[in-house]
Coordinates of C-alpha atoms in Angstrom, one line a residue:
M1 CA 54.8 92.4 117.7
A2 CA 54.8 90.0 120.7
L3 CA 55.2 87.0 118.3
T4 CA 58.0 88.7 116.4
N5 CA 59.9 89.4 119.6
Q6 CA 59.4 85.8 120.8
L7 CA 60.7 84.4 117.5
K8 CA 63.8 86.6 117.6
E9 CA 64.5 85.7 121.2
F10 CA 64.1 82.0 120.3
I11 CA 66.5 82.3 117.3
H12 CA 69.1 84.2 119.4
E13 CA 69.0 81.7 122.2
Q14 CA 68.4 78.4 120.4
C15 CA 69.7 78.7 116.8
G16 CA 73.3 79.9 117.0
S17 CA 72.5 83.6 117.2
P18 CA 72.5 84.5 113.5
A19 CA 71.7 87.9 112.2
V20 CA 67.9 88.0 111.6
G21 CA 65.5 90.3 109.9
I22 CA 61.8 90.1 108.9
A23 CA 60.9 91.2 105.3
P24 CA 57.4 91.8 104.0
V25 CA 56.0 89.6 101.3
D26 CA 56.1 92.2 98.7
D27 CA 56.7 91.5 95.0
L28 CA 60.0 92.4 93.5
T29 CA 60.0 95.8 91.8
A30 CA 60.1 95.9 88.0
E31 CA 63.8 97.1 88.2
E32 CA 64.7 94.2 90.5
T33 CA 63.0 91.7 88.2
A34 CA 64.8 93.1 85.2
L35 CA 68.1 92.9 86.9
L36 CA 67.5 89.2 87.8
Q37 CA 66.4 88.4 84.3
R38 CA 69.6 90.0 83.0
L39 CA 71.6 88.0 85.6
N40 CA 70.0 84.8 84.3
R41 CA 71.0 85.7 80.7
I42 CA 74.6 86.4 81.6
M43 CA 75.0 83.3 83.7
S44 CA 73.5 81.1 81.1
R45 CA 76.4 82.0 78.8
Y46 CA 78.8 80.6 81.3
T47 CA 77.2 77.6 83.0
P48 CA 74.4 75.0 82.2
L49 CA 73.2 75.5 85.8
Y50 CA 71.4 78.7 84.6
S51 CA 68.9 79.3 81.9
A52 CA 68.2 82.6 80.2
E53 CA 64.5 81.7 80.3
S54 CA 64.4 80.9 84.0
P55 CA 61.4 82.6 85.6
V56 CA 61.9 85.2 88.4
F57 CA 59.9 84.1 91.3
Q58 CA 58.1 86.4 93.8
P59 CA 58.5 85.7 97.5
G60 CA 54.8 84.8 97.8
D61 CA 55.1 82.1 95.2
F62 CA 56.5 79.7 97.7
L63 CA 53.7 79.5 100.2
D64 CA 49.9 80.1 100.2
N65 CA 48.8 82.8 102.5
A66 CA 52.4 84.0 103.0
R67 CA 52.8 87.0 105.3
A68 CA 56.5 87.4 106.1
V69 CA 60.0 86.2 105.2
I70 CA 62.4 85.4 108.0
V71 CA 65.9 86.2 106.7
L72 CA 68.9 84.6 108.5
G73 CA 72.6 85.3 108.2
F74 CA 74.7 82.6 109.9
N75 CA 78.2 83.2 110.9
V76 CA 80.5 81.3 108.5
F77 CA 83.8 83.0 109.5
F78 CA 86.5 80.5 110.2
G79 CA 89.4 82.9 110.3
R80 CA 91.7 83.8 107.5
N81 CA 94.9 82.0 106.4
D82 CA 97.4 84.8 106.0
T83 CA 100.1 82.4 104.8
L84 CA 98.5 81.7 101.4
P85 CA 99.7 80.7 98.9
G86 CA 102.7 79.5 100.8
N87 CA 105.3 77.0 99.5
P88 CA 104.1 74.6 98.2
P89 CA 101.2 76.8 97.1
R90 CA 97.8 76.2 98.5
G91 CA 94.5 77.6 97.2
E92 CA 91.3 78.3 99.0
I93 CA 87.8 76.8 98.8
M94 CA 85.0 78.1 100.9
N95 CA 84.0 75.8 103.7
F96 CA 80.4 75.6 102.5
Y97 CA 81.6 74.2 99.1
V98 CA 83.5 71.2 100.6
N99 CA 82.2 70.6 104.1
P100 CA 78.7 68.9 104.4
D101 CA 78.8 69.9 108.1
C102 CA 78.2 73.5 107.1
L103 CA 74.9 72.9 105.3
A104 CA 73.9 70.4 108.0
Y105 CA 74.4 73.0 110.7
I106 CA 72.3 75.6 108.9
T107 CA 69.6 73.1 108.2
T108 CA 69.5 72.0 111.8
Q109 CA 69.1 75.6 113.0
T110 CA 66.3 76.4 110.4
D111 CA 64.5 73.2 111.4
K112 CA 64.3 74.5 115.0
I113 CA 62.6 77.7 113.6
H114 CA 60.2 75.6 111.7
G115 CA 59.4 73.8 114.9
F116 CA 58.8 77.1 116.7
L117 CA 56.4 78.2 114.0
T118 CA 54.5 75.0 114.1
E119 CA 54.1 75.2 117.9
Q120 CA 52.6 78.7 117.4
G121 CA 50.2 77.3 114.8
Y122 CA 51.8 78.7 111.7
T123 CA 53.4 77.2 108.6
G124 CA 56.8 77.9 107.1
A125 CA 58.7 76.9 104.1
S126 CA 62.5 77.2 103.5
L127 CA 63.1 79.3 100.4
A128 CA 64.3 77.4 97.4
S129 CA 66.7 78.5 94.7
G130 CA 65.4 81.2 92.4
I131 CA 64.6 83.7 95.0
P132 CA 67.0 86.6 95.5
L133 CA 68.1 86.3 99.1
K134 CA 70.4 89.3 98.9
I135 CA 67.5 91.6 98.0
L136 CA 65.4 90.1 100.8
S137 CA 68.3 90.5 103.2
A138 CA 68.5 94.2 102.5
R139 CA 64.7 94.6 102.7
S140 CA 64.6 92.8 106.0
G141 CA 67.2 94.7 107.9
M142 CA 69.2 91.5 108.5
G143 CA 72.0 93.2 106.5
R144 CA 72.8 95.8 104.0
Y145 CA 74.8 96.0 100.7
G146 CA 78.4 96.8 100.9
K147 CA 80.2 98.6 98.1
N148 CA 81.3 95.2 96.8
G149 CA 77.7 94.2 96.3
V150 CA 77.9 91.7 99.2
I151 CA 75.5 91.7 102.1
Q152 CA 77.1 92.6 105.5
A153 CA 75.4 92.3 108.9
P154 CA 76.2 94.3 112.0
A155 CA 78.6 92.4 114.2
L156 CA 78.9 89.5 111.7
G157 CA 80.4 91.3 108.7
S158 CA 79.9 89.7 105.3
W159 CA 81.0 86.2 106.1
L160 CA 77.4 85.0 106.1
G161 CA 75.5 81.9 105.2
I162 CA 72.2 83.4 104.1
T163 CA 68.9 81.5 104.1
G164 CA 65.2 82.4 104.4
I165 CA 62.0 81.0 105.7
I166 CA 58.7 82.2 104.3
T167 CA 55.8 81.9 106.7
G168 CA 52.1 82.6 107.3
A169 CA 52.9 84.0 110.7
P170 CA 51.9 87.7 111.2
L171 CA 55.4 88.9 111.9
E172 CA 56.3 92.6 112.0
P173 CA 58.7 93.6 109.2
D174 CA 62.0 95.3 110.2
S175 CA 63.2 98.5 108.6
P176 CA 66.1 98.4 106.1
L177 CA 69.5 99.3 107.6
A178 CA 71.3 102.5 106.7
D179 CA 74.4 102.5 104.6
A180 CA 77.5 101.8 106.7
C181 CA 80.2 102.2 104.1
G182 CA 80.3 106.0 104.0
T183 CA 83.4 107.1 102.1
C184 CA 85.2 103.8 102.5
N185 CA 86.1 102.2 99.2
L186 CA 88.8 99.7 100.3
C187 CA 87.0 96.8 98.6
Q188 CA 86.8 98.7 95.4
Q189 CA 90.5 99.5 95.5
A190 CA 91.4 95.8 96.4
C191 CA 89.4 94.2 93.6
P192 CA 92.0 92.8 91.1
T193 CA 89.8 93.0 88.0
G194 CA 88.0 96.3 88.6
A195 CA 84.7 94.5 88.9
L196 CA 83.6 96.9 91.7
E197 CA 84.2 100.1 89.8
K198 CA 80.5 101.1 90.5
P199 CA 79.9 101.2 94.2
Y200 CA 77.3 98.7 95.6
V201 CA 77.3 96.8 92.3
C202 CA 79.5 94.0 91.1
D203 CA 80.2 93.8 87.4
I204 CA 79.8 90.0 87.5
E205 CA 81.5 89.3 84.1
R206 CA 84.7 90.9 85.5
C207 CA 84.5 89.0 88.8
L208 CA 87.0 86.3 89.4
T209 CA 84.5 84.1 91.2
L210 CA 82.2 83.9 88.2
H211 CA 85.0 82.7 86.0
M212 CA 86.7 80.4 88.4
V213 CA 83.5 78.7 89.6
N214 CA 80.9 79.2 86.9
N215 CA 82.7 79.7 83.6
K216 CA 82.5 76.4 81.7
G217 CA 84.1 77.9 78.6
S218 CA 87.3 79.8 77.8
I219 CA 88.6 82.1 80.6
P220 CA 89.7 85.4 79.1
Y221 CA 93.5 86.1 79.3
E222 CA 92.9 89.3 81.4
I223 CA 91.0 87.2 84.0
R224 CA 93.7 84.5 84.0
E225 CA 96.4 87.0 84.6
K226 CA 94.5 88.6 87.5
A227 CA 93.5 85.4 89.2
G228 CA 96.7 84.8 91.1
T229 CA 96.4 81.5 92.9
C230 CA 92.6 81.7 93.2
I231 CA 91.1 78.3 92.4
T232 CA 87.5 79.0 93.3
H233 CA 86.1 82.0 95.1
C234 CA 87.9 85.3 95.2
N235 CA 87.7 86.7 98.7
V236 CA 89.9 89.8 98.2
C237 CA 87.0 92.3 98.7
L238 CA 85.9 90.5 101.9
D239 CA 89.4 90.6 103.3
A240 CA 89.7 94.3 102.6
C241 CA 86.5 95.3 104.3
P242 CA 86.9 96.9 107.7
K243 CA 83.6 95.4 108.8
N244 CA 85.3 91.9 108.6
K245 CA 88.0 92.7 111.1
K246 CA 87.9 91.2 114.6
L247 CA 85.0 88.9 113.8
S248 CA 84.0 86.0 116.1
L249 CA 85.1 82.6 114.8
Q250 CA 82.5 80.0 114.0
T251 CA 83.4 77.1 116.2
D252 CA 80.2 75.0 116.0
I253 CA 81.0 73.9 112.4
S254 CA 84.1 71.9 111.6
N255 CA 86.8 73.5 109.3
P256 CA 88.7 70.7 107.5
E257 CA 91.8 72.7 106.5
D258 CA 93.1 70.2 104.0
L259 CA 89.9 70.6 102.0
V260 CA 89.5 74.3 102.5
Y261 CA 93.2 75.0 101.7
P262 CA 94.3 72.2 99.4
E263 CA 97.7 72.1 97.7
I264 CA 97.3 73.3 94.2
A265 CA 99.8 71.2 92.3
P266 CA 98.1 67.8 93.0
L267 CA 94.8 69.1 91.6
V268 CA 96.2 69.6 88.1
N269 CA 96.5 65.9 87.2
M270 CA 94.1 64.4 89.7
T271 CA 92.3 61.2 88.8
D272 CA 88.6 60.7 88.8
E273 CA 89.0 58.5 91.9
Y274 CA 90.9 61.2 93.8
Y275 CA 88.3 63.8 92.8
Q276 CA 85.5 61.6 94.0
K277 CA 87.3 60.7 97.2
I278 CA 88.0 64.4 98.1
F279 CA 85.1 66.3 96.5
G280 CA 82.4 63.7 95.7
G281 CA 79.0 64.6 97.0
T282 CA 80.0 68.1 97.9
F283 CA 78.5 71.4 96.7
L284 CA 81.7 72.0 94.9
E285 CA 81.1 68.9 92.7
F286 CA 77.7 70.2 91.9
M287 CA 78.8 73.7 91.0
F288 CA 81.9 72.6 89.0
V289 CA 79.9 70.0 87.0
D290 CA 83.2 68.4 85.9
K291 CA 86.6 68.0 87.6
K292 CA 88.4 69.4 84.6
Y293 CA 87.4 72.9 85.6
L294 CA 89.1 72.6 88.9
Q295 CA 92.1 71.1 87.1
R296 CA 92.0 74.0 84.7
N297 CA 92.0 76.5 87.6
A298 CA 94.8 74.8 89.3
A299 CA 97.0 75.0 86.2
I300 CA 96.2 78.8 85.9
A301 CA 97.2 79.2 89.6
L302 CA 100.5 77.4 89.0
G303 CA 101.3 79.7 86.1
N304 CA 100.6 82.7 88.2
Y305 CA 102.6 81.3 91.1
G306 CA 105.5 81.3 88.6
D307 CA 107.8 78.7 90.2
A308 CA 109.7 76.6 87.7
T309 CA 109.5 73.7 90.2
F310 CA 106.0 73.0 88.9
I311 CA 106.9 72.8 85.2
A312 CA 106.9 69.0 85.5
V313 CA 103.3 69.1 86.7
L314 CA 102.2 71.1 83.7
I315 CA 104.2 69.0 81.3
E316 CA 102.5 65.9 82.7
A317 CA 99.1 67.6 82.0
L318 CA 100.0 68.2 78.4
E319 CA 101.2 64.6 78.1
T320 CA 98.4 62.8 79.9
Q321 CA 95.2 64.8 80.3
S322 CA 92.5 64.0 77.7
E323 CA 90.5 67.2 78.4
E324 CA 91.5 70.1 76.1
D325 CA 90.5 72.6 78.8
V326 CA 93.2 71.3 81.1
R327 CA 95.9 71.1 78.4
I328 CA 95.0 74.7 77.2
E329 CA 95.7 76.2 80.6
A330 CA 98.7 74.0 81.2
A331 CA 100.2 75.5 78.0
W332 CA 99.2 79.0 79.1
A333 CA 100.8 78.4 82.5
L334 CA 104.1 77.3 81.0
G335 CA 104.1 80.5 79.0
R336 CA 103.4 82.4 82.1
I337 CA 106.3 80.8 84.0
G338 CA 108.5 81.6 80.9
S339 CA 111.7 79.8 81.8
P340 CA 113.9 78.2 79.2
E341 CA 112.7 74.8 80.4
A342 CA 109.1 75.9 79.9
K343 CA 109.9 77.2 76.4
T344 CA 111.5 73.9 75.5
A345 CA 108.5 72.0 76.6
L346 CA 106.1 74.2 74.7
Q347 CA 108.2 73.8 71.5
K348 CA 108.1 70.0 72.0
F349 CA 104.3 69.9 72.4
K350 CA 103.8 72.3 69.5
A351 CA 105.1 69.5 67.3
L352 CA 103.0 66.8 69.0
E353 CA 99.6 68.4 69.8
Q354 CA 96.7 67.5 67.5
A355 CA 93.9 69.6 69.0
P356 CA 93.6 73.0 67.2
A357 CA 92.5 74.8 70.3
V358 CA 95.4 73.5 72.4
L359 CA 97.9 74.1 69.6
S360 CA 96.7 77.7 69.3
E361 CA 97.3 78.1 73.0
I362 CA 100.8 76.7 72.8
T363 CA 101.5 79.1 69.9
Y364 CA 100.2 82.0 72.0
A365 CA 102.3 81.0 74.9
L366 CA 105.5 80.8 72.8
E367 CA 104.7 84.2 71.3
S368 CA 104.2 85.7 74.7
L369 CA 107.7 84.7 75.9

């Protein structure tokens, strides 16, 4: 117990005071393993970053003689921009996706913990991808599941950067936290797609975030229509949660607002050079795989924004963009705006377009007017 208390005191004083909990190195239950296997199968249908055959690792697989998992929830709350989408409209990208300082900060803090463990004569290893940090967070008492399926921590809410360190140190496990949601269901009511119909579980295939970030195929019409001006993560449930009110701002990490809240219209027809200049080397570039998916999302957002001012941007996409995914959503967006100018443009491109998939979308857009 003394070592556990020393570690927690060190983390609180030297590592940015994240939420912290200690989980035992127990294998995942059969139910948890089955849920993760199902998740892999679902995600593999949408993105090449997942495989249906990916193994589910146990916590102890990452370190010989592992005895405990230190689970950390760092504050990544930078405030909320209540003016979105504004005019001209801006989207939102989570800081972690576009700002290398965010990952660097968390890495620096976890390196300090590794140093503490080494000084005490113990080994530690940062957990790699493939281990379910949300499950370990709930086991460790660092946080607990909210009704939106997102981990929330006392005092820090659910704006968390979660990471873990598995160690051979004999640390005392913490007890899981009790449910703090009670009868509150504001996140469920706020979800635009009904993905939170079942409390504490997110129906991931109805979640906007899955489609706007991970879906590398066709986005269903019902998702497009509910997406609003979302271009990456949907944070509606986080904004609705009372636990996320009056949180302390993270001030040790920079918050580049032009990257976090970019104008939407310039993204639709951005060049490879522009994309690399703004997003090259970021986690967003890794997750999106190809810039066309961000262009696609931006076109959808303009359609939902509904301002005829941006018809010219969508026409330019139909005229110049080689990727069918971008032209498909530009056509859909014109149909969504639905003005006489948009209809005229769609009729023009119906006579010019050669790609069957894009032509089908143009026809659908015209029929929807």
